[in-house]
Amino acid sequence: MRLLNLSIAIAFFIMLDGCNALTECENVKPREAILLIDVTDKQLFDDIEADLNANLPTFMAKTGLGEIAPCESFTLTLVPISAREGLQAASETIAIKRKGQSYQAERQQANPAPLVKLLKAQLAAFKALTDDETITSGSSIANVMVKALTHANLEAETTLIIFSDMIENNQYLNMYRNIPSAENLAEVLPQLIDPLVLEEFQVRQREGLDANIIIVCKDSPNVKVNARQREVKSFWAGLLAEMRLRNVQFMDNLTNIN
Amino acid sequence: MKDLQNYTTVLRDVGLDSTPERDESGLYHWSDGQLEILTQKEFNDLRINQGKIDRTNASLKALSEEILAFEAPTQALEQEGNGLLGGNEDEIRDQQAQLDQYKASLAQLDKDMLLRGHIPPNEAPPPEAPVAPPKKRNRVTGREILGFLLIWVIGEVFMTYVQWQSLRDGRGIEDLIVRSISLGVVLFLIHLVGRFFKRDRRPVHMVFLGFSFLMLFTMLLGPLLLNEAYPPIDGNADVAAQWSLQEEPATTPAETVSPYPFWVNFYRKNDMLPGIFVFLFFVIMQTFPKSKPKEIEPVLPQLEPESGKNQIEERRQYYQQQIKQIENQLKELKEIQANAIAPNTKQLHSILDELQAKQSEVMALKREKDHLLMENDHLLRKLEMHLKRYQTEYLNVLKNDQVKALVVQPVWPTMQDLKTYFNLS
């Protein structure tokens, strides 16, 4: 009889041990969203913030960007676009690292509360940056964008969302004065982006880097430039095509997503 | 050629008046031709064989006399042996009767004592003592296993269907497996202890079965009743609300405080507990030593006082001693008897051996004699055939000679004449 008890206990243990195959994820599939937010102008930033506050929930619900299934993870990275060329990224990740959990547990792990918290904190921080003249003295959208993409996870399905008026204004290019035509893009590209950064980006591309790019193109505080927004969009579409980034969408605000 | 020679011989005999005839005294006179036939070399064996037969007869006669001569000493030896046996036979018979009597007395004494509850010392258990029947091995049949699995599957499907919403929402796959195993364990233990109970009706088995059934019904019906009384909360997440930047970070339903009593939530989270309770009960039941069932003391007659007991023992010992003594005496008597008749037996055996040898010799001689007689018979038949041929030729010749036929009256020989000629017996 003691043998029977022992057998039952062993059988029980083996059955429970066999559950690992049902619950362990062989690998966790990553997804990443990189939000580049323009902080070079207070008015522009307010517009962006208002858009995020009003439309982000709908956007996320509609695109399902932040929804994760078991064995998936989602990383939200926030990067300010400013006069500085350096990458100041802040990230947070949510993940469901085991399968076969209760729906309740899965919902809890998929809850984007940490991401929302980060977003709120970063928006507050970015708001403070709009008062800093060294930050708002120009904008290096292209450099920041390439650097952000270069640092993205190669294995992840990456979505880059740029909230900006898309007016590049730095020592290499001042779009307030001149918006390069499509024919000059090949010449502009190495000037606009640090060659080393560009090279690294191209290497990463060869390794498999790709991203969906959504450009939420806001109105510029400069009315003159606003009138040329079509040219601005054309420039960026061409530039991104030159960089072999084909999946690009332009929209005015987050509700316009297809 | 032979026929020609025969014809010539007959012609000569007729010509020379050599006629076979019988005289007045009955003596048969052979013709010359007949005598030529009789004296042929091949028929000489008739006389030789007859000589051998005569000698064999003589030997047989002598042997018969010898065999007869053995009869007297054999009978004498037998009588002598019987006489020797007869001396001790009566004594042995008496001793044997006495031995049987003591043995019967001892058996009766033991039987009486056993009936009174006194087991004889150093004795094998009496043959009428009940022998425990060999335990039947309770084999688990395929049907039982199928029955168990069927109930398990039906129970599991029922439980899962009834409480899927609340179950899957709050429980992972591991939990579901544990809960299913828990149900399986309860069902299995009910089957197992049910078998024990059939074999050994212990109260603890009954209690266990009652408890297990209660737990089983709790596992099956508990969730159903709970879902009716306290419907599970729909915890589907509102993605848009979760991403709202206006409000405080949304919390999941799991984090919210359940509006239901503590025990409802506790049971929903730990519904494998009944299975664990049943399993623990089973382990405890099997691990702790069995309380020995009360032995039913046989109602025995009042035992005799100590002195009476001693007397019985003395009587037993007395019987045993007597039995042993008589058995020894019987053994000695039988040995004496065997020694006394040993020489006679030996002599008798030698006589019998000799007699057997003589009988074998007689048989051999008889076989030889029969062979010789058969050979002679064969030769006589052959001779008779030759003589018949001679007779036929003779009569043919006479038929052709009318004169001679009137004068000559041949007489033909019989078998006896042939035997007389050759002195055959």
XYZ file of C-alpha atoms in Angstrom:
683
model
C 0.000 0.000 0.000
C 2.890 2.340 0.740
C 4.132 1.530 -2.744
C 0.774 2.559 -4.142
C 0.911 5.875 -2.287
C 4.397 6.496 -3.591
C 3.337 5.617 -7.143
C 0.432 8.030 -6.986
C 2.706 10.785 -5.705
C 5.264 10.148 -8.456
C 2.543 10.083 -11.127
C 1.213 13.348 -9.765
C 4.660 14.926 -9.890
C 5.322 13.712 -13.436
C 1.979 15.065 -14.629
C 2.658 18.435 -13.092
C 6.169 18.472 -14.488
C 4.740 17.661 -17.916
C 2.698 20.873 -17.729
C 5.845 22.908 -18.355
C 5.572 22.147 -22.050
C 2.094 23.634 -22.008
C 3.024 26.794 -20.137
C 6.601 27.697 -21.068
C 7.110 30.039 -24.044
C 9.881 28.896 -26.351
C 10.502 32.545 -27.260
C 8.751 35.810 -26.619
C 7.844 37.713 -29.773
C 8.705 41.433 -29.256
C 6.898 44.468 -30.619
C 8.073 48.006 -30.193
C 6.613 51.435 -30.647
C 8.967 54.396 -30.717
C 7.333 57.765 -30.207
C 9.394 60.709 -31.381
C 7.861 63.848 -29.944
C 8.879 67.277 -31.110
C 9.667 69.549 -28.164
C 11.173 72.402 -30.169
C 8.135 74.605 -29.847
C 5.782 75.042 -26.951
C 2.725 75.558 -29.136
C 3.562 72.555 -31.248
C 4.104 70.428 -28.180
C 0.761 71.511 -26.731
C -0.871 70.487 -29.955
C 0.845 67.116 -29.819
C -0.049 66.635 -26.177
C -3.660 67.491 -26.874
C -3.721 64.978 -29.709
C -2.251 62.283 -27.482
C -4.651 63.017 -24.674
C -7.654 62.997 -26.960
C -6.845 60.341 -29.473
C -4.247 57.926 -28.144
C -6.834 55.597 -26.517
C -8.772 55.360 -29.751
C -5.599 54.976 -31.754
C -4.367 52.139 -29.562
C -7.727 50.416 -29.509
C -8.076 50.746 -33.281
C -4.572 49.627 -34.218
C -4.168 47.094 -31.410
C -0.584 48.280 -31.263
C -0.253 47.860 -27.521
C -2.233 44.636 -27.228
C -0.216 41.564 -26.571
C -1.030 37.878 -26.626
C 0.733 35.184 -24.571
C 4.418 34.931 -25.484
C 4.489 38.490 -26.773
C 5.983 41.695 -25.441
C 5.453 45.351 -26.228
C 7.983 48.082 -25.628
C 7.149 51.761 -25.698
C 10.059 54.096 -26.225
C 9.759 57.859 -25.985
C 12.316 60.123 -27.564
C 12.237 63.928 -27.702
C 13.040 65.732 -30.933
C 15.001 68.826 -30.119
C 18.011 70.834 -31.150
C 20.209 68.156 -29.623
C 21.223 65.330 -31.898
C 21.719 62.861 -29.077
C 19.223 60.131 -28.366
C 17.440 60.537 -25.023
C 15.209 57.520 -24.933
C 13.030 56.234 -22.123
C 11.466 52.786 -22.421
C 9.010 50.517 -20.676
C 7.970 47.005 -21.589
C 4.994 44.846 -20.888
C 5.033 41.117 -21.644
C 3.130 37.858 -21.202
C 6.002 35.467 -20.809
C 3.973 32.291 -20.139
C 1.130 30.712 -22.002
C -1.832 28.873 -20.556
C -2.303 31.356 -17.735
C -5.718 32.462 -16.638
C -7.295 35.200 -18.715
C -7.240 37.367 -15.629
C -3.493 36.960 -15.240
C -2.969 37.595 -18.926
C -5.045 40.754 -18.761
C -3.064 41.887 -15.764
C 0.249 41.351 -17.520
C -1.024 42.954 -20.734
C -2.241 45.999 -18.893
C -0.486 49.057 -20.424
C -0.581 50.981 -17.142
C 3.254 51.094 -16.870
C 3.465 52.391 -20.418
C 0.811 55.016 -19.794
C 2.619 56.013 -16.653
C 5.864 56.407 -18.577
C 4.109 58.340 -21.294
C 2.608 60.707 -18.791
C 5.896 61.207 -17.013
C 7.777 61.784 -20.242
C 5.187 64.212 -21.549
C 5.554 66.184 -18.360
C 9.305 66.144 -18.735
C 9.083 67.100 -22.391
C 6.798 69.986 -21.487
C 9.512 71.299 -19.238
C 12.005 70.993 -22.085
C 9.962 73.345 -24.249
C 11.010 76.150 -21.945
C 14.679 75.408 -22.487
C 16.090 77.561 -25.267
C 18.983 75.243 -25.956
C 16.427 72.564 -26.716
C 14.108 74.658 -28.788
C 16.776 76.462 -30.798
C 16.487 73.956 -33.621
C 15.383 70.476 -34.581
C 17.280 67.393 -35.838
C 14.401 65.139 -36.803
C 16.296 62.999 -39.299
C 19.246 62.333 -37.003
C 17.054 61.447 -34.048
C 14.842 59.271 -36.182
C 17.771 57.297 -37.629
C 19.405 56.920 -34.252
C 16.155 55.713 -32.728
C 15.702 53.172 -35.512
C 19.313 52.046 -35.230
C 18.811 51.277 -31.566
C 15.545 49.443 -32.150
C 15.317 45.713 -31.506
C 16.115 43.882 -34.717
C 13.782 41.017 -33.889
C 10.922 43.271 -32.986
C 8.103 44.458 -35.152
C 8.862 48.165 -34.882
C 6.514 51.083 -35.358
C 7.983 54.542 -35.359
C 5.522 57.343 -34.704
C 6.783 60.868 -35.202
C 4.837 63.733 -33.692
C 6.230 66.859 -35.257
C 5.763 69.643 -37.806
C 8.590 67.885 -39.665
C 10.548 71.123 -40.157
C 14.212 70.262 -40.009
C 16.151 73.219 -38.663
C 19.814 72.752 -37.939
C 23.248 73.647 -39.251
C 22.866 71.276 -42.204
C 19.353 72.124 -43.296
C 16.931 74.935 -42.530
C 13.592 74.101 -43.989
C 12.202 77.447 -43.002
C 14.360 78.831 -45.705
C 14.698 76.019 -48.162
C 12.952 72.753 -48.706
C 15.157 70.550 -50.907
C 13.579 69.156 -54.020
C 13.263 65.462 -54.712
C 16.192 65.543 -57.130
C 18.597 66.784 -54.438
C 17.742 64.182 -51.807
C 20.735 61.970 -52.515
C 23.006 64.901 -51.865
C 21.112 66.154 -48.836
C 20.964 62.810 -47.041
C 24.669 62.506 -46.067
C 24.681 66.123 -44.981
C 21.520 65.864 -42.963
C 22.477 62.692 -41.119
C 25.805 62.025 -39.512
C 27.586 59.703 -41.967
C 28.646 57.333 -39.199
C 25.077 57.110 -37.935
C 23.801 56.629 -41.446
C 26.310 53.883 -42.109
C 25.374 52.095 -38.934
C 21.715 52.420 -39.890
C 22.384 50.885 -43.280
C 24.271 48.020 -41.686
C 21.322 47.388 -39.405
C 18.988 47.520 -42.370
C 21.051 44.848 -44.071
C 20.722 42.815 -40.896
C 16.951 43.049 -41.221
C 15.926 46.270 -39.628
C 12.591 47.530 -40.869
C 9.860 49.660 -39.404
C 6.417 50.997 -40.017
C 6.618 54.743 -39.912
C 3.690 56.934 -39.004
C 4.256 60.630 -39.282
C 1.710 62.696 -37.402
C 2.452 65.919 -39.159
C 1.340 68.867 -37.128
C 0.911 72.413 -38.266
C 4.002 74.491 -37.857
C 3.784 77.691 -35.804
C 5.341 79.349 -38.819
C 2.441 80.165 -41.150
C 4.661 80.473 -44.206
C 6.001 77.036 -43.873
C 2.553 75.693 -43.188
C 1.559 76.749 -46.647
C 4.311 74.513 -47.992
C 3.360 71.477 -45.937
C 2.760 69.443 -49.096
C 6.395 70.064 -50.061
C 7.513 69.152 -46.564
C 5.649 65.850 -46.706
C 7.002 65.209 -50.182
C 10.518 65.862 -48.942
C 10.182 63.401 -46.095
C 8.494 60.817 -48.228
C 11.355 61.078 -50.677
C 14.001 61.070 -47.987
C 12.547 58.022 -46.308
C 12.295 56.283 -49.643
C 15.934 57.132 -50.240
C 16.630 55.468 -46.877
C 14.657 52.449 -48.093
C 11.901 52.932 -45.573
C 8.842 52.226 -47.692
C 6.071 51.747 -45.175
C 5.293 55.340 -44.356
C 1.986 56.935 -43.450
C 1.258 60.619 -42.997
C -1.623 61.887 -40.869
C -2.706 65.070 -39.189
C -3.647 63.501 -35.917
C -4.048 60.042 -34.367
C -7.684 59.671 -35.359
C -6.792 59.587 -39.042
C -5.264 56.155 -38.890
C -6.564 53.761 -41.503
C 14.113 -90.107 -66.605
C 13.009 -91.206 -63.180
C 9.766 -92.492 -64.684
C 11.732 -94.582 -67.150
C 13.873 -96.008 -64.364
C 10.740 -96.775 -62.360
C 9.161 -98.494 -65.356
C 12.304 -100.598 -65.914
C 12.370 -101.636 -62.283
C 8.692 -102.644 -62.325
C 9.164 -104.530 -65.603
C 12.060 -106.421 -64.080
C 10.090 -107.217 -60.864
C 7.161 -108.530 -62.906
C 9.496 -110.521 -65.076
C 11.368 -112.046 -62.137
C 8.167 -112.583 -60.152
C 9.318 -110.285 -57.338
C 5.852 -109.486 -56.099
C 4.985 -107.486 -53.005
C 2.820 -109.612 -50.739
C 1.764 -110.257 -47.164
C 2.166 -113.652 -45.522
C -0.293 -115.355 -43.301
C 1.285 -113.936 -40.164
C 0.593 -110.461 -41.551
C 4.213 -109.731 -42.298
C 4.646 -107.702 -45.372
C 7.207 -108.786 -47.999
C 8.602 -106.043 -50.136
C 9.368 -106.533 -53.800
C 12.902 -105.839 -55.017
C 11.846 -102.593 -56.596
C 10.160 -101.442 -53.402
C 13.199 -102.322 -51.391
C 15.307 -100.266 -53.775
C 13.083 -97.328 -53.033
C 13.164 -97.939 -49.283
C 16.902 -98.190 -49.205
C 17.463 -94.921 -51.003
C 19.963 -92.782 -49.123
C 17.632 -89.925 -48.405
C 15.364 -92.206 -46.366
C 18.184 -93.338 -44.073
C 17.457 -90.265 -41.966
C 14.240 -91.934 -40.882
C 16.191 -94.440 -38.839
C 18.708 -91.862 -37.600
C 15.943 -89.497 -36.517
C 14.133 -92.337 -34.820
C 17.292 -93.077 -32.842
C 17.483 -89.460 -31.764
C 13.802 -89.478 -30.804
C 14.353 -92.547 -28.682
C 17.261 -90.937 -26.913
C 15.265 -87.743 -26.348
C 12.429 -89.753 -24.891
C 14.856 -91.428 -22.546
C 16.249 -88.065 -21.466
C 12.756 -86.673 -20.923
C 11.843 -89.620 -18.823
C 14.971 -89.228 -16.710
C 14.293 -85.502 -16.261
C 10.696 -86.123 -15.255
C 11.892 -88.476 -12.588
C 14.410 -85.922 -11.365
C 11.706 -83.198 -11.205
C 9.456 -85.486 -9.277
C 12.322 -86.143 -6.913
C 12.380 -82.412 -5.946
C 8.831 -82.493 -4.642
C 9.592 -84.242 -1.400
C 12.406 -81.943 -0.089
C 10.454 -78.804 -1.138
C 7.422 -79.850 0.829
C 9.602 -80.758 3.787
C 11.263 -77.333 3.738
C 7.903 -75.558 3.497
C 6.557 -77.467 6.423
C 9.664 -76.701 8.427
C 9.374 -72.968 7.604
C 5.711 -72.867 8.577
C 6.647 -74.546 11.787
C 9.241 -71.892 12.551
C 6.830 -69.054 11.714
C 4.071 -70.511 13.754
C 6.137 -70.209 16.944
C 6.143 -66.349 16.944
C 3.046 -65.647 14.863
C 0.596 -65.797 17.755
C 2.777 -63.541 19.881
C 3.101 -60.992 17.088
C -0.663 -61.000 16.524
C -1.252 -60.405 20.228
C 1.289 -57.598 20.356
C -0.222 -55.942 17.245
C -3.707 -56.047 18.795
C -2.361 -54.490 21.987
C -0.599 -51.756 20.005
C -3.788 -50.882 18.098
C -5.658 -50.685 21.372
C -3.152 -48.248 22.929
C -3.148 -46.093 19.813
C -6.936 -45.922 19.789
C -6.918 -45.012 23.495
C -4.394 -42.227 22.943
C -6.359 -40.840 19.967
C -9.549 -40.895 21.981
C -7.841 -39.129 24.889
C -6.505 -36.387 22.585
C -9.888 -35.976 20.939
C -11.602 -35.644 24.286
C -9.076 -33.088 25.460
C -9.394 -31.095 22.253
C -13.128 -30.917 22.689
C -12.500 -29.555 26.134
C -10.220 -26.864 24.721
C -6.935 -28.500 25.656
C -4.452 -28.589 22.791
C -2.043 -31.511 23.093
C 1.579 -30.354 23.390
C 3.977 -30.851 20.476
C 1.255 -32.121 18.272
C 0.359 -31.154 14.744
C -3.006 -29.363 14.479
C -5.876 -31.802 14.132
C -6.873 -32.474 10.547
C -10.391 -31.186 11.149
C -8.987 -27.746 12.096
C -10.384 -25.193 9.635
C -7.854 -24.258 7.002
C -8.044 -20.708 5.766
C -9.107 -20.747 2.123
C -6.501 -19.330 -0.239
C -7.087 -15.667 -0.771
C -8.518 -14.831 -4.154
C -6.343 -12.330 -5.901
C -8.448 -9.303 -6.646
C -7.428 -8.502 -10.167
C -8.420 -5.159 -11.666
C -10.354 -5.829 -14.835
C -10.258 -3.786 -17.988
C -13.934 -3.090 -17.519
C -13.282 -1.487 -14.137
C -10.528 0.686 -15.613
C -12.807 1.717 -18.489
C -15.595 2.484 -16.048
C -13.290 4.629 -13.972
C -11.967 6.513 -17.016
C -15.478 7.020 -18.394
C -16.737 8.486 -15.136
C -13.672 10.688 -14.929
C -14.108 12.007 -18.475
C -17.845 12.575 -18.044
C -17.265 14.312 -14.707
C -14.508 16.429 -16.168
C -16.517 17.469 -19.229
C -19.452 18.326 -16.992
C -17.369 20.385 -14.592
C -15.509 22.207 -17.355
C -18.688 22.983 -19.291
C -20.548 24.224 -16.251
C -17.903 26.612 -15.046
C -15.874 27.432 -18.133
C -16.430 31.162 -17.908
C -15.344 31.519 -14.322
C -12.839 28.706 -14.658
C -10.739 29.845 -17.580
C -10.929 33.476 -16.579
C -9.450 32.870 -13.196
C -7.452 29.673 -13.852
C -4.502 28.776 -15.999
C -3.978 25.494 -17.843
C -1.887 24.168 -14.958
C -4.695 24.897 -12.542
C -7.158 23.155 -14.811
C -4.935 20.089 -15.014
C -4.475 20.060 -11.250
C -8.223 20.383 -10.778
C -8.844 17.585 -13.281
C -6.282 15.354 -11.586
C -7.874 16.198 -8.304
C -11.222 14.932 -9.589
C -9.494 11.865 -11.061
C -7.779 11.142 -7.742
C -11.085 11.341 -5.881
C -12.767 8.985 -8.356
C -9.816 6.609 -8.321
C -9.651 6.481 -4.544
C -13.396 5.876 -4.348
C -12.954 2.903 -6.677
C -9.927 1.639 -4.794
C -11.381 1.932 -1.324
C -14.635 0.484 -2.650
C -12.666 -2.643 -3.501
C -11.047 -2.658 -0.067
C -14.460 -2.293 1.475
C -15.814 -5.299 -0.412
C -12.955 -7.392 0.953
C -12.639 -5.988 4.440
C -15.582 -4.077 5.834
C -13.728 -1.732 8.155
C -15.597 1.291 9.525
C -12.812 3.605 8.380
C -13.450 2.524 4.801
C -17.082 3.431 5.197
C -16.196 6.842 6.633
C -13.700 7.412 3.822
C -16.249 6.549 1.146
C -18.817 8.865 2.714
C -16.331 11.707 2.888
C -15.094 11.090 -0.663
C -18.601 11.139 -2.088
C -19.290 14.383 -0.237
C -16.127 15.896 -1.716
C -17.003 14.562 -5.152
C -20.431 16.190 -5.062
C -18.836 19.372 -3.782
C -16.450 19.373 -6.730
C -19.219 18.665 -9.227
C -22.064 20.772 -7.912
C -20.248 23.423 -5.882
C -19.084 25.516 -8.846
C -22.529 25.228 -10.468
C -24.259 26.551 -7.370
C -21.629 29.232 -6.841
C -22.009 30.455 -10.427
C -25.743 30.737 -9.887
C -25.419 32.531 -6.570
C -22.352 34.616 -7.424
C -22.063 35.007 -11.214
C -18.466 35.378 -12.385
C -17.405 38.937 -13.171
C -16.852 39.739 -16.828
C -13.273 40.917 -16.775
C -12.796 41.850 -20.433
C -10.393 44.738 -20.656
C -11.355 48.110 -22.184
C -8.241 48.892 -24.185
C -9.179 52.500 -24.875
C -9.754 53.197 -21.209
C -6.469 51.587 -20.338
C -4.589 53.959 -22.652
C -6.324 57.074 -21.398
C -3.879 59.749 -20.325
C -6.568 61.742 -18.587
C -7.323 59.298 -15.807
C -5.276 57.415 -13.318
C -3.808 54.204 -14.744
C -6.570 51.665 -15.166
C -6.553 48.651 -12.942
C -7.490 45.180 -14.032
C -10.496 43.401 -12.574
C -8.115 41.017 -10.895
C -6.779 43.866 -8.852
C -10.161 45.133 -7.865
C -11.682 43.918 -4.661
C -14.185 41.203 -5.372
C -17.711 41.977 -4.240
C -18.210 38.343 -3.253
C -17.516 36.759 0.124
C -14.035 35.566 0.881
C -14.936 31.874 0.814
C -16.389 32.172 -2.727
C -13.158 33.589 -4.045
C -11.150 31.123 -1.985
C -13.060 28.134 -3.310
C -12.851 29.388 -6.888
C -9.093 29.751 -6.562
C -8.573 26.449 -4.755
C -11.212 24.085 -6.065
C -8.701 21.222 -6.075
C -8.821 21.230 -2.274
C -11.506 18.527 -1.955
C -9.254 16.190 -3.956
C -6.312 17.014 -1.701
C -8.423 16.365 1.405
C -9.528 13.002 0.054
C -5.971 12.078 -0.854
C -4.681 13.067 2.597
C -7.448 11.067 4.245
C -6.471 8.061 2.151
C -2.775 8.420 2.964
C -3.502 8.727 6.684
C -5.886 5.780 6.540
C -3.279 3.596 4.880
C -0.247 4.852 6.778
C -1.446 4.492 10.339
C -1.413 0.925 11.657
C -4.637 -0.920 11.471
C -6.451 -1.342 14.740
C -6.567 -5.075 15.266
C -10.091 -6.448 14.987
C -11.426 -7.818 18.222
C -10.681 -11.476 18.380
C -13.749 -13.513 19.124
C -12.816 -15.685 22.006
C -14.215 -19.176 21.619
C -16.572 -20.268 24.327
C -14.682 -23.084 25.928
C -15.893 -25.573 28.472
C -14.585 -25.169 31.981
C -11.103 -26.537 32.066
C -10.254 -29.138 34.623
C -8.276 -28.119 37.672
C -4.506 -28.369 37.574
C -4.355 -31.809 39.192
C -6.756 -33.264 36.606
C -4.664 -31.733 33.861
C -1.574 -33.500 35.222
C -3.405 -36.777 35.352
C -4.387 -36.438 31.726
C -0.818 -35.702 30.806
C 0.355 -38.719 32.753
C -2.138 -40.878 30.939
C -0.956 -39.569 27.619
C 2.626 -40.283 28.530
C 1.721 -43.761 29.696
C -0.015 -44.547 26.403
C 2.873 -43.159 24.434
C 5.387 -45.222 26.399
C 3.340 -48.387 25.933
C 3.011 -47.769 22.226
C 6.725 -47.256 21.918
C 7.492 -50.378 23.934
C 5.165 -52.604 21.927
C 6.443 -51.232 18.668
C 9.990 -52.177 19.739
C 8.884 -55.658 20.784
C 7.097 -56.172 17.514
C 10.174 -55.115 15.658
C 12.324 -57.596 17.582
C 9.850 -60.458 17.036
C 9.730 -59.810 13.332
C 13.520 -59.792 13.178
C 13.710 -63.146 15.037
C 11.149 -64.621 12.706
C 13.038 -63.427 9.668
C 16.329 -64.861 11.003
C 14.752 -68.257 11.836
C 13.396 -68.979 8.409
C 16.346 -67.519 6.560
C 18.276 -70.916 5.906
C 15.094 -72.681 4.825
C 14.239 -69.869 2.496
C 17.710 -69.981 1.025
C 17.559 -73.766 0.450
C 14.101 -73.525 -0.989
C 15.219 -70.830 -3.365
C 18.145 -72.993 -4.595
C 15.804 -75.944 -5.156
C 13.402 -73.808 -7.065
C 16.222 -72.464 -9.207
C 17.380 -76.013 -10.004
C 13.841 -77.093 -10.783
C 13.433 -74.200 -13.121
C 16.623 -75.211 -14.941
C 15.347 -78.772 -15.338
C 12.052 -77.533 -16.685
C 13.850 -75.409 -19.218
C 15.846 -78.499 -20.277
C 12.617 -80.521 -20.689
C 11.141 -77.816 -22.843
C 14.230 -77.798 -25.062
C 14.141 -81.588 -25.473
C 10.459 -81.526 -26.331
C 11.059 -78.911 -28.965
C 13.838 -81.071 -30.462
C 11.646 -84.161 -30.447
C 8.822 -82.364 -32.198
C 11.238 -81.212 -34.830
C 12.487 -84.759 -35.452
C 8.956 -86.172 -35.619
C 7.977 -83.533 -38.131
C 11.024 -84.339 -40.251
C 10.221 -88.067 -40.210
C 6.639 -87.415 -41.132
C 7.795 -85.435 -44.107
C 10.121 -88.240 -45.225
C 7.386 -90.841 -44.840
C 5.060 -88.810 -47.037
C 7.742 -88.580 -49.660
C 8.429 -92.318 -49.453
C 4.763 -93.062 -49.723
C 4.583 -90.985 -52.875
C 7.467 -92.980 -54.442
C 5.805 -96.234 -53.544
C 2.501 -95.089 -55.036
C 4.255 -94.283 -58.288
C 5.824 -97.772 -58.235
C 2.363 -99.260 -57.596
C 0.843 -97.398 -60.550
C 3.588 -98.577 -62.917
C 3.239 -102.131 -61.609
C -0.482 -102.231 -62.272
C 0.019 -100.769 -65.747
C 2.531 -103.453 -66.599
C 0.162 -106.177 -65.354
C -2.634 -104.694 -67.455
C -0.512 -105.295 -70.547
C 0.417 -108.848 -69.555
C -2.893 -110.826 -69.346
C -1.245 -114.069 -68.295
C 0.694 -112.575 -65.450
C -2.274 -110.661 -64.346
C -4.102 -113.886 -63.750
C -1.240 -115.332 -61.649
C 0.133 -112.326 -59.740
C -1.893 -110.699 -56.943
C 0.283 -107.868 -55.527
C -0.481 -106.416 -52.069
C 0.346 -102.805 -51.460
C 1.961 -101.537 -48.208
C 0.267 -99.400 -45.531
C 1.812 -96.685 -43.433
C 2.161 -99.120 -40.593
C 4.190 -101.425 -42.901
C 6.496 -98.533 -43.611
C 6.882 -97.734 -39.882
C 7.540 -101.401 -39.173
C 10.217 -101.503 -41.823
C 12.007 -98.500 -40.360
C 11.220 -99.425 -36.715
C 9.436 -96.141 -36.210
C 7.406 -95.565 -33.091
